[in-house]
Amino acid sequence: EAVAVRGVSLREDLAVVRLTGVPNVPGLAATVFAALAEKNIIVDDIIQNLYQNAESAILGFVVSSEDAAIARELADRLARDHEMGAVEFSEKVSKVSAVGVGMRSHSGVAATMFQALAREDINILAISTSEIVIGCVVPRQDGPRALAAVHAAFGLGDAVNENAAS
Amino acid sequence: EAVAVRGVSLREDLAVVRLTGVPNVPGLAATVFAALAEKNIIVDDIIQNLYQNAESAILGFVVSSEDAAIARELADRLARDHEMGAVEFSEKVSKVSAVGVGMRSHSGVAATMFQALAREDINILAISTSEIVIGCVVPRQDGPRALAAVHAAFGLGDAVNENAAS
Ligand SMILES: C[C@@H](O)[C@H](N)C(=O)O
Ligand SMILES: C[C@@H](O)[C@H](N)C(=O)O
């Protein structure tokens, strides 16, 4: 619902690292993030679902482009040490976020946001939410267009590009 | 870092629906959420990662227990109509969320939160974040213990159970 969303922003220069086939046992997410913290890697979002009938998880996390290489190297090592599956990687991505109040009727707000992106033929690579934010990772070249489209879809004024020179 | 987290809360009576093998093409997330919105299903979190070398996605969403059956039925239909993979389902789950300011050094805050859960042998089923929230879905019976453990890990006072009678 248009009234629920009060702002949309774009964060650029990101990458997504995905650990696949993570055994679904307590302690693994802790191990992964202790390792990232120990390398001082700043993580923008953490996104996990189970799959393979809940035997495994896909544990994804978003980092800045400048930390991408070290994050990927660390992910490769963790995958080997803990018998995970392949490490997947999406480089050169951006994240567009819709911020609102009372977005618990997420399905309506999400539908509006995703439809705005679909109309622009923009592919949604990752989605992560909280009660007041819906964040969509898109290919870098589509970021500015995604920002404008989502802004317009919620009837808002000038789009805010966090990366634009002020 | 303890100073960054100002509160932890627990939301109970949830379920997670996971669409697997979702073709990674623009427009599918929009189709799924338009269908959920049309049935007035309230979605608590939306969690998506790509996998299978970015050919497909796992698109998960958290709903209340009372909407679980209708959400699952809808997911089954969408999976058939759009040639997705199996629909997976986690019933009887709760979500513990750490709320903070300046949590962009997520890896340290996340490590602390996940380690608190690991020490209690609590399995993390799903993770979704925004800039100020880290949310972990855990089995229902572990919710109250998860809340207490995360609270203590961040040096906070009385835990807030959103579901406790006031
Ligand atoms: C997959 C990973 O999150 C695991 N379930 C854990 O609790 O650490
Ligand atoms: C998988 C799904 O999110 C798809 N990438 C879309 O943009 O709709």
Tab-separated table of C-alpha atoms and ligand atoms in Angstrom:
chain	number	residue	atom	x	y	z
A	1	GLU	CA	0.000	0.000	0.000
A	2	ALA	CA	1.455	3.325	-1.085
A	3	VAL	CA	0.913	4.978	2.251
A	4	ALA	CA	3.039	2.435	4.097
A	5	VAL	CA	6.325	3.159	2.315
A	6	ARG	CA	8.021	6.428	3.170
A	7	GLY	CA	11.337	6.115	1.343
A	8	VAL	CA	13.399	4.103	-1.105
A	9	SER	CA	17.176	4.032	-1.221
A	10	LEU	CA	19.923	2.483	-3.315
A	11	ARG	CA	23.216	1.105	-2.065
A	12	GLU	CA	25.772	0.313	-4.767
A	13	ASP	CA	29.092	-1.540	-5.060
A	14	LEU	CA	28.043	-4.764	-3.398
A	15	ALA	CA	28.595	-8.474	-3.910
A	16	VAL	CA	26.724	-11.546	-2.663
A	17	VAL	CA	28.529	-14.653	-1.387
A	18	ARG	CA	26.411	-17.810	-1.066
A	19	LEU	CA	27.494	-20.865	0.881
A	20	THR	CA	25.426	-23.772	-0.416
A	21	GLY	CA	24.969	-27.212	1.083
A	22	VAL	CA	25.640	-25.905	4.591
A	23	PRO	CA	24.835	-28.781	6.964
A	24	ASN	CA	21.758	-27.825	8.954
A	25	VAL	CA	23.269	-28.286	12.401
A	26	PRO	CA	23.578	-25.786	15.243
A	27	GLY	CA	26.819	-23.866	15.323
A	28	LEU	CA	27.643	-23.477	11.651
A	29	ALA	CA	26.225	-20.008	11.141
A	30	ALA	CA	28.168	-18.980	14.259
A	31	THR	CA	31.388	-20.420	12.815
A	32	VAL	CA	30.922	-18.608	9.516
A	33	PHE	CA	30.234	-15.231	11.068
A	34	ALA	CA	32.940	-15.494	13.687
A	35	ALA	CA	35.355	-16.051	10.799
A	36	LEU	CA	33.995	-13.026	8.889
A	37	ALA	CA	34.133	-10.851	12.002
A	38	GLU	CA	37.684	-11.950	12.703
A	39	LYS	CA	38.689	-10.634	9.265
A	40	ASN	CA	36.746	-7.419	9.912
A	41	ILE	CA	34.544	-8.023	6.911
A	42	ILE	CA	31.498	-5.766	7.082
A	43	VAL	CA	28.339	-7.626	6.160
A	44	ASP	CA	25.410	-5.692	4.768
A	45	ASP	CA	22.728	-8.392	4.896
A	46	ILE	CA	22.523	-12.034	5.926
A	47	ILE	CA	20.046	-14.247	4.088
A	48	GLN	CA	19.469	-17.921	4.892
A	49	ASN	CA	16.908	-20.554	3.912
A	50	LEU	CA	16.933	-24.292	4.451
A	51	TYR	CA	16.549	-26.626	1.454
A	52	GLN	CA	17.048	-30.290	0.499
A	53	ASN	CA	14.225	-31.217	2.856
A	54	ALA	CA	15.790	-29.135	5.603
A	55	GLU	CA	19.047	-31.129	5.550
A	56	SER	CA	21.064	-28.184	4.322
A	57	ALA	CA	20.985	-24.425	4.084
A	58	ILE	CA	21.937	-21.752	1.627
A	59	LEU	CA	23.635	-19.101	3.720
A	60	GLY	CA	24.108	-15.901	1.754
A	61	PHE	CA	25.616	-12.618	2.821
A	62	VAL	CA	26.091	-9.268	1.152
A	63	VAL	CA	29.430	-7.475	1.356
A	64	SER	CA	30.950	-4.369	-0.209
A	65	SER	CA	32.773	-4.847	-3.514
A	66	GLU	CA	36.063	-4.025	-1.857
A	67	ASP	CA	35.684	-6.918	0.584
A	68	ALA	CA	34.400	-9.325	-2.062
A	69	ALA	CA	37.699	-11.049	-2.827
A	70	ILE	CA	38.618	-11.677	0.790
A	71	ALA	CA	35.068	-12.766	1.627
A	72	ARG	CA	35.078	-15.223	-1.253
A	73	GLU	CA	38.460	-16.649	-0.232
A	74	LEU	CA	37.217	-17.085	3.323
A	75	ALA	CA	34.009	-18.718	2.074
A	76	ASP	CA	36.028	-21.192	-0.020
A	77	ARG	CA	38.053	-22.165	3.036
A	78	LEU	CA	34.983	-22.546	5.254
A	79	ALA	CA	33.262	-24.660	2.622
A	80	ARG	CA	36.234	-27.030	2.485
A	81	ASP	CA	36.736	-27.191	6.266
A	82	HIS	CA	33.066	-27.864	7.017
A	83	GLU	CA	32.082	-30.043	4.086
A	84	MET	CA	29.704	-27.603	2.495
A	85	GLY	CA	28.689	-27.510	-1.146
A	86	ALA	CA	29.793	-25.069	-3.827
A	87	VAL	CA	30.396	-21.421	-3.033
A	88	GLU	CA	28.418	-19.182	-5.382
A	89	PHE	CA	29.052	-15.526	-5.973
A	90	SER	CA	27.207	-12.563	-7.498
A	91	GLU	CA	29.486	-9.638	-8.236
A	92	LYS	CA	28.624	-6.119	-9.284
A	93	VAL	CA	25.276	-5.840	-7.611
A	94	SER	CA	23.345	-3.111	-5.849
A	95	LYS	CA	20.541	-3.176	-3.297
A	96	VAL	CA	17.339	-1.175	-3.485
A	97	SER	CA	15.453	-0.893	-0.191
A	98	ALA	CA	11.926	0.268	0.530
A	99	VAL	CA	11.522	1.623	4.050
A	100	GLY	CA	8.157	1.941	5.697
A	101	VAL	CA	6.094	1.839	8.805
A	102	GLY	CA	3.555	-0.869	9.427
A	103	MET	CA	4.775	-2.963	6.548
A	104	ARG	CA	3.616	-6.164	8.209
A	105	SER	CA	1.157	-6.497	5.373
A	106	HIS	CA	4.366	-7.183	3.537
A	107	SER	CA	2.699	-9.163	0.804
A	108	GLY	CA	0.941	-6.079	-0.626
A	109	VAL	CA	3.949	-3.802	-0.308
A	110	ALA	CA	6.245	-6.531	-1.608
A	111	ALA	CA	3.956	-7.211	-4.564
A	112	THR	CA	4.050	-3.504	-5.494
A	113	MET	CA	7.821	-3.330	-5.201
A	114	PHE	CA	8.481	-6.557	-7.101
A	115	GLN	CA	5.990	-5.626	-9.835
A	116	ALA	CA	7.755	-2.285	-10.318
A	117	LEU	CA	11.016	-4.167	-10.877
A	118	ALA	CA	9.374	-6.785	-13.105
A	119	ARG	CA	7.878	-4.084	-15.352
A	120	GLU	CA	11.410	-2.808	-15.908
A	121	ASP	CA	12.568	-6.366	-16.619
A	122	ILE	CA	14.941	-6.101	-13.645
A	123	ASN	CA	15.967	-9.422	-12.138
A	124	ILE	CA	15.768	-9.783	-8.334
A	125	LEU	CA	18.823	-11.702	-7.185
A	126	ALA	CA	18.267	-11.694	-3.426
A	127	ILE	CA	15.608	-10.504	-0.993
A	128	SER	CA	15.986	-9.767	2.706
A	129	THR	CA	13.501	-8.032	4.997
A	130	SER	CA	12.776	-6.795	8.464
A	131	GLU	CA	9.551	-5.337	9.814
A	132	ILE	CA	10.256	-1.983	8.221
A	133	VAL	CA	12.510	-2.706	5.251
A	134	ILE	CA	12.253	-4.771	2.071
A	135	GLY	CA	15.643	-5.014	0.377
A	136	CYS	CA	16.136	-6.363	-3.151
A	137	VAL	CA	19.550	-7.076	-4.655
A	138	VAL	CA	19.651	-6.345	-8.400
A	139	PRO	CA	22.393	-6.254	-11.043
A	140	ARG	CA	24.507	-3.132	-10.717
A	141	GLN	CA	23.554	-1.618	-14.055
A	142	ASP	CA	19.870	-1.787	-13.104
A	143	GLY	CA	20.223	-0.023	-9.756
A	144	PRO	CA	19.327	3.548	-10.699
A	145	ARG	CA	16.410	2.399	-12.825
A	146	ALA	CA	15.211	0.112	-10.015
A	147	LEU	CA	15.341	2.998	-7.557
A	148	ALA	CA	13.309	5.244	-9.832
A	149	ALA	CA	10.750	2.544	-10.602
A	150	VAL	CA	10.142	1.575	-6.982
A	151	HIS	CA	9.972	5.221	-5.976
A	152	ALA	CA	7.346	5.906	-8.592
A	153	ALA	CA	5.399	2.765	-7.681
A	154	PHE	CA	4.964	4.087	-4.130
A	155	GLY	CA	4.097	7.600	-5.261
A	156	LEU	CA	7.150	9.189	-3.670
A	157	GLY	CA	9.070	12.298	-4.652
A	158	ASP	CA	12.753	12.479	-5.592
A	159	ALA	CA	14.604	9.206	-5.347
A	160	VAL	CA	17.504	9.012	-2.885
A	161	ASN	CA	20.645	7.501	-4.286
A	162	GLU	CA	22.936	6.952	-1.301
A	163	ASN	CA	25.845	6.917	-3.662
A	164	ALA	CA	25.100	10.109	-5.577
A	165	ALA	CA	27.477	12.982	-4.986
A	166	SER	CA	25.864	15.530	-2.696
B	1	GLU	CA	29.418	-5.519	19.659
B	2	ALA	CA	27.288	-5.354	22.801
B	3	VAL	CA	26.770	-1.613	22.601
B	4	ALA	CA	25.186	-1.816	19.168
B	5	VAL	CA	22.175	-3.953	20.127
B	6	ARG	CA	19.475	-2.247	22.154
B	7	GLY	CA	16.779	-4.899	22.251
B	8	VAL	CA	15.830	-8.466	21.472
B	9	SER	CA	12.308	-9.705	20.828
B	10	LEU	CA	10.531	-12.969	20.132
B	11	ARG	CA	7.633	-13.520	17.774
B	12	GLU	CA	5.902	-16.889	18.073
B	13	ASP	CA	3.373	-18.939	16.094
B	14	LEU	CA	5.027	-18.711	12.712
B	15	ALA	CA	5.670	-20.999	9.757
B	16	VAL	CA	8.117	-20.794	6.848
B	17	VAL	CA	7.124	-21.657	3.285
B	18	ARG	CA	9.981	-22.202	0.823
B	19	LEU	CA	9.526	-22.270	-2.936
B	20	THR	CA	12.546	-24.075	-4.355
B	21	GLY	CA	13.721	-24.259	-7.949
B	22	VAL	CA	12.113	-20.902	-8.761
B	23	PRO	CA	13.312	-19.976	-12.264
B	24	ASN	CA	15.592	-16.959	-11.958
B	25	VAL	CA	13.724	-14.704	-14.371
B	26	PRO	CA	12.230	-11.270	-13.782
B	27	GLY	CA	8.598	-11.280	-12.754
B	28	LEU	CA	8.328	-14.440	-10.688
B	29	ALA	CA	8.737	-12.868	-7.265
B	30	ALA	CA	6.087	-10.359	-8.328
B	31	THR	CA	3.720	-13.154	-9.349
B	32	VAL	CA	4.178	-14.983	-6.053
B	33	PHE	CA	3.580	-11.936	-3.883
B	34	ALA	CA	0.667	-10.649	-5.911
B	35	ALA	CA	-0.960	-14.034	-5.299
B	36	LEU	CA	-0.239	-13.871	-1.553
B	37	ALA	CA	-1.527	-10.305	-1.334
B	38	GLU	CA	-4.670	-11.240	-3.223
B	39	LYS	CA	-5.423	-13.849	-0.534
B	40	ASN	CA	-4.639	-11.269	2.175
B	41	ILE	CA	-1.885	-13.419	3.589
B	42	ILE	CA	0.290	-11.360	5.911
B	43	VAL	CA	3.973	-12.057	5.355
B	44	ASP	CA	6.396	-11.495	8.202
B	45	ASP	CA	9.680	-11.834	6.304
B	46	ILE	CA	10.768	-12.559	2.747
B	47	ILE	CA	14.063	-14.391	2.247
B	48	GLN	CA	15.539	-15.223	-1.159
B	49	ASN	CA	18.888	-16.486	-2.437
B	50	LEU	CA	19.864	-17.732	-5.872
B	51	TYR	CA	21.416	-21.216	-6.229
B	52	GLN	CA	22.175	-23.823	-8.899
B	53	ASN	CA	24.699	-21.442	-10.409
B	54	ALA	CA	22.158	-18.624	-10.331
B	55	GLU	CA	19.683	-20.519	-12.546
B	56	SER	CA	17.135	-20.812	-9.774
B	57	ALA	CA	16.148	-19.292	-6.472
B	58	ILE	CA	14.878	-20.421	-3.121
B	59	LEU	CA	12.163	-17.949	-2.259
B	60	GLY	CA	11.112	-18.286	1.359
B	61	PHE	CA	8.550	-16.350	3.331
B	62	VAL	CA	7.415	-16.368	6.925
B	63	VAL	CA	3.702	-16.353	7.755
B	64	SER	CA	1.643	-16.714	10.915
B	65	SER	CA	0.618	-20.251	11.897
B	66	GLU	CA	-2.999	-19.446	11.188
B	67	ASP	CA	-2.203	-18.590	7.555
B	68	ALA	CA	0.161	-21.526	7.106
B	69	ALA	CA	-2.310	-23.914	5.494
B	70	ILE	CA	-3.614	-21.419	2.959
B	71	ALA	CA	-0.089	-20.188	2.210
B	72	ARG	CA	1.091	-23.725	1.617
B	73	GLU	CA	-1.839	-24.498	-0.675
B	74	LEU	CA	-1.134	-21.340	-2.665
B	75	ALA	CA	2.566	-22.191	-2.852
B	76	ASP	CA	1.736	-25.668	-4.203
B	77	ARG	CA	-0.395	-24.134	-6.943
B	78	LEU	CA	2.233	-21.540	-7.872
B	79	ALA	CA	4.925	-24.212	-8.002
B	80	ARG	CA	2.838	-26.276	-10.426
B	81	ASP	CA	1.775	-23.312	-12.587
B	82	HIS	CA	5.298	-21.915	-12.906
B	83	GLU	CA	7.365	-25.078	-13.088
B	84	MET	CA	9.142	-24.618	-9.814
B	85	GLY	CA	10.684	-27.339	-7.685
B	86	ALA	CA	9.383	-28.823	-4.450
B	87	VAL	CA	7.610	-26.659	-1.893
B	88	GLU	CA	9.215	-27.035	1.538
B	89	PHE	CA	7.659	-26.072	4.809
B	90	SER	CA	8.776	-25.464	8.408
B	91	GLU	CA	5.894	-25.417	10.851
B	92	LYS	CA	5.858	-24.436	14.504
B	93	VAL	CA	8.657	-21.936	14.437
B	94	SER	CA	9.377	-18.657	16.150
B	95	LYS	CA	11.603	-15.728	15.261
B	96	VAL	CA	14.072	-14.026	17.589
B	97	SER	CA	15.211	-10.572	16.455
B	98	ALA	CA	18.070	-8.415	17.664
B	99	VAL	CA	17.447	-4.718	17.054
B	100	GLY	CA	20.237	-2.204	17.037
B	101	VAL	CA	21.666	0.969	15.688
B	102	GLY	CA	24.763	1.020	13.521
B	103	MET	CA	24.720	-2.714	13.039
B	104	ARG	CA	26.464	-2.424	9.705
B	105	SER	CA	29.375	-4.243	11.268
B	106	HIS	CA	26.859	-7.065	11.129
B	107	SER	CA	29.458	-9.787	11.148
B	108	GLY	CA	30.452	-9.065	14.768
B	109	VAL	CA	26.903	-8.630	16.010
B	110	ALA	CA	25.757	-11.642	13.997
B	111	ALA	CA	28.603	-13.772	15.331
B	112	THR	CA	27.599	-12.903	18.902
B	113	MET	CA	23.941	-13.668	18.262
B	114	PHE	CA	24.595	-16.926	16.419
B	115	GLN	CA	27.120	-18.081	19.026
B	116	ALA	CA	24.555	-17.475	21.773
B	117	LEU	CA	22.145	-19.763	19.935
B	118	ALA	CA	24.830	-22.350	19.158
B	119	ARG	CA	25.823	-22.572	22.818
B	120	GLU	CA	22.219	-23.491	23.589
B	121	ASP	CA	22.294	-26.051	20.762
B	122	ILE	CA	19.481	-24.113	19.060
B	123	ASN	CA	19.230	-24.653	15.316
B	124	ILE	CA	18.878	-21.557	13.099
B	125	LEU	CA	16.371	-22.361	10.379
B	126	ALA	CA	16.255	-19.028	8.551
B	127	ILE	CA	17.989	-15.666	8.761
B	128	SER	CA	16.801	-12.323	7.410
B	129	THR	CA	18.242	-8.881	8.119
B	130	SER	CA	17.985	-5.189	7.503
B	131	GLU	CA	20.362	-2.453	8.577
B	132	ILE	CA	18.974	-2.470	12.103
B	133	VAL	CA	17.574	-5.957	12.632
B	134	ILE	CA	18.963	-9.492	12.562
B	135	GLY	CA	16.129	-12.026	12.665
B	136	CYS	CA	16.651	-15.749	13.265
B	137	VAL	CA	13.904	-18.341	12.847
B	138	VAL	CA	14.231	-21.186	15.368
B	139	PRO	CA	12.077	-24.176	16.337
B	140	ARG	CA	9.117	-23.095	18.446
B	141	GLN	CA	10.118	-24.940	21.590
B	142	ASP	CA	13.477	-23.134	21.580
B	143	GLY	CA	12.068	-19.613	21.277
B	144	PRO	CA	12.034	-18.531	24.918
B	145	ARG	CA	15.469	-19.992	25.551
B	146	ALA	CA	16.786	-18.316	22.383
B	147	LEU	CA	15.410	-14.970	23.523
B	148	ALA	CA	17.046	-15.273	26.928
B	149	ALA	CA	20.373	-16.395	25.483
B	150	VAL	CA	20.614	-13.608	22.911
B	151	HIS	CA	19.549	-11.064	25.478
B	152	ALA	CA	22.263	-12.189	27.858
B	153	ALA	CA	24.860	-12.281	25.083
B	154	PHE	CA	24.289	-8.567	24.439
B	155	GLY	CA	24.271	-7.672	28.112
B	156	LEU	CA	20.670	-6.505	28.118
B	157	GLY	CA	18.119	-6.473	30.894
B	158	ASP	CA	14.746	-8.228	30.926
B	159	ALA	CA	13.918	-10.092	27.760
B	160	VAL	CA	10.824	-8.973	25.839
B	161	ASN	CA	8.532	-11.762	24.758
B	162	GLU	CA	6.036	-10.162	22.372
B	163	ASN	CA	3.710	-13.032	23.080
B	164	ALA	CA	3.795	-12.986	26.876
B	165	ALA	CA	0.651	-11.868	28.594
B	166	SER	CA	1.115	-8.352	29.960
C	1	LIG	C1	22.718	-23.630	8.563
C	1	LIG	C2	23.062	-23.034	9.888
C	1	LIG	O1	22.414	-21.790	10.065
C	1	LIG	C3	22.695	-23.946	11.059
C	1	LIG	N1	21.296	-24.261	11.037
C	1	LIG	C4	23.080	-23.267	12.360
C	1	LIG	O2	22.280	-23.138	13.237
C	1	LIG	O3	24.157	-22.796	12.518
C	2	LIG	C1	13.519	-15.668	-8.406
C	2	LIG	C2	12.801	-14.382	-8.637
C	2	LIG	O1	13.010	-13.481	-7.553
C	2	LIG	C3	13.210	-13.699	-9.929
C	2	LIG	N1	14.636	-13.463	-9.947
C	2	LIG	C4	12.431	-12.413	-10.099
C	2	LIG	O2	13.017	-11.381	-10.307
C	2	LIG	O3	11.267	-12.372	-9.956
